Amino acid sequence: MLVIRFQRIGRKNDPAYRVVVTEKRSRPKSGGVEILGSYHPKTKQVVLKNDRILHWMARGAKVSDTVHNLLVAKAVIKAKKRSIKGQAAKKIEKKEALPSETAHTPA
């Protein structure tokens, strides 16, 4: 099964990601079928090949959650953002669980 996902490139403490089409069970550093773009989180630079992404999605390639959210943000596809899984979701839950400063506290 083909999937569109991020492939990490870049140096230590300076991540950059390629958006690639690859087999679901392939290794993260293995060569993908096709490079569809890049994403640099520090500079927020995004380069995408919109026509090729839509082509692979039409052929049945699934999209990972993070890439899906990026495509929604850049208006490549029209859909709702997917929920976050893993450690990022746990951090969000902890922030929501903390009592707000404006809440009434007994003296």
One Martini backbone bead per residue (centre of mass of N, CA, C, O) as a GRO file, in nm:
protein
  107
    1MET     BB    1   0.097   0.036   0.023
    2LEU     BB    2   0.051   0.365  -0.031
    3VAL     BB    3   0.224   0.662   0.105
    4ILE     BB    4   0.202   0.992   0.231
    5ARG     BB    5   0.509   1.129   0.366
    6PHE     BB    6   0.758   1.186   0.580
    7GLN     BB    7   1.115   1.267   0.533
    8ARG     BB    8   1.395   1.289   0.704
    9ILE     BB    9   1.610   1.567   0.699
   10GLY     BB   10   1.911   1.688   0.781
   11ARG     BB   11   2.023   1.802   1.073
   12LYS     BB   12   2.105   1.838   1.375
   13ASN     BB   13   1.862   2.049   1.500
   14ASP     BB   14   1.775   2.063   1.164
   15PRO     BB   15   1.495   2.011   1.030
   16ALA     BB   16   1.377   1.826   0.744
   17TYR     BB   17   1.126   1.759   0.486
   18ARG     BB   18   0.990   1.514   0.289
   19VAL     BB   19   0.754   1.453   0.038
   20VAL     BB   20   0.646   1.114   0.002
   21VAL     BB   21   0.623   0.820  -0.189
   22THR     BB   22   0.548   0.509  -0.020
   23GLU     BB   23   0.573   0.238   0.141
   24LYS     BB   24   0.443   0.148   0.438
   25ARG     BB   25   0.690  -0.078   0.516
   26SER     BB   26   0.913   0.104   0.484
   27ARG     BB   27   1.179   0.267   0.540
   28PRO     BB   28   1.246   0.590   0.620
   29LYS     BB   29   1.531   0.607   0.434
   30SER     BB   30   1.411   0.516   0.193
   31GLY     BB   31   1.332   0.517  -0.120
   32GLY     BB   32   1.104   0.656  -0.295
   33VAL     BB   33   0.897   0.692  -0.557
   34GLU     BB   34   0.832   1.010  -0.484
   35ILE     BB   35   0.887   1.353  -0.487
   36LEU     BB   36   0.651   1.620  -0.361
   37GLY     BB   37   0.837   1.776  -0.143
   38SER     BB   38   0.875   2.033   0.121
   39TYR     BB   39   0.975   2.090   0.481
   40HIS     BB   40   1.046   2.381   0.700
   41PRO     BB   41   0.984   2.448   1.029
   42LYS     BB   42   1.160   2.703   1.096
   43THR     BB   43   1.069   2.871   0.819
   44LYS     BB   44   0.789   2.765   0.692
   45GLN     BB   45   0.867   2.608   0.434
   46VAL     BB   46   0.666   2.526   0.138
   47VAL     BB   47   0.688   2.254  -0.106
   48LEU     BB   48   0.451   2.166  -0.367
   49LYS     BB   49   0.303   1.906  -0.577
   50ASN     BB   50  -0.016   1.914  -0.639
   51ASP     BB   51  -0.067   1.731  -0.889
   52ARG     BB   52   0.088   1.477  -0.774
   53ILE     BB   53  -0.077   1.439  -0.519
   54LEU     BB   54  -0.352   1.398  -0.659
   55HIS     BB   55  -0.262   1.160  -0.829
   56TRP     BB   56  -0.193   0.962  -0.591
   57MET     BB   57  -0.470   0.978  -0.453
   58ALA     BB   58  -0.627   0.862  -0.702
   59ARG     BB   59  -0.447   0.584  -0.680
   60GLY     BB   60  -0.460   0.526  -0.340
   61ALA     BB   61  -0.304   0.706  -0.162
   62LYS     BB   62  -0.220   0.762   0.148
   63VAL     BB   63  -0.237   0.991   0.430
   64SER     BB   64  -0.091   1.131   0.666
   65ASP     BB   65  -0.172   1.331   0.923
   66THR     BB   66   0.044   1.557   0.885
   67VAL     BB   67   0.010   1.590   0.580
   68HIS     BB   68  -0.289   1.649   0.580
   69ASN     BB   69  -0.269   1.913   0.748
   70LEU     BB   70  -0.087   2.057   0.541
   71LEU     BB   71  -0.284   2.041   0.296
   72VAL     BB   72  -0.509   2.203   0.433
   73ALA     BB   73  -0.343   2.464   0.493
   74LYS     BB   74  -0.262   2.482   0.163
   75ALA     BB   75  -0.522   2.404  -0.016
   76VAL     BB   76  -0.516   2.118  -0.166
   77ILE     BB   77  -0.735   2.027   0.034
   78LYS     BB   78  -1.079   1.956   0.137
   79ALA     BB   79  -1.072   1.947   0.491
   80LYS     BB   80  -1.031   1.824   0.789
   81LYS     BB   81  -0.852   1.804   1.049
   82ARG     BB   82  -0.662   1.590   1.219
   83SER     BB   83  -0.585   1.424   1.478
   84ILE     BB   84  -0.358   1.385   1.723
   85LYS     BB   85  -0.086   1.174   1.791
   86GLY     BB   86   0.064   1.111   2.085
   87GLN     BB   87   0.263   1.340   2.240
   88ALA     BB   88   0.111   1.594   2.146
   89ALA     BB   89  -0.163   1.512   2.271
   90LYS     BB   90  -0.068   1.501   2.566
   91LYS     BB   91   0.011   1.800   2.592
   92ILE     BB   92  -0.271   1.913   2.538
   93GLU     BB   93  -0.415   1.772   2.774
   94LYS     BB   94  -0.248   1.904   3.001
   95LYS     BB   95  -0.327   2.199   2.941
   96GLU     BB   96  -0.638   2.150   2.982
   97ALA     BB   97  -0.615   2.038   3.286
   98LEU     BB   98  -0.535   2.297   3.374
   99PRO     BB   99  -0.602   2.548   3.563
  100SER     BB  100  -0.718   2.846   3.545
  101GLU     BB  101  -0.652   3.171   3.650
  102THR     BB  102  -0.968   3.270   3.654
  103ALA     BB  103  -1.037   3.084   3.855
  104HIS     BB  104  -1.181   3.000   4.143
  105THR     BB  105  -1.017   3.041   4.458
  106PRO     BB  106  -0.978   2.950   4.764
  107ALA     BB  107  -0.866   3.132   5.069
   0.00000   0.00000   0.00000
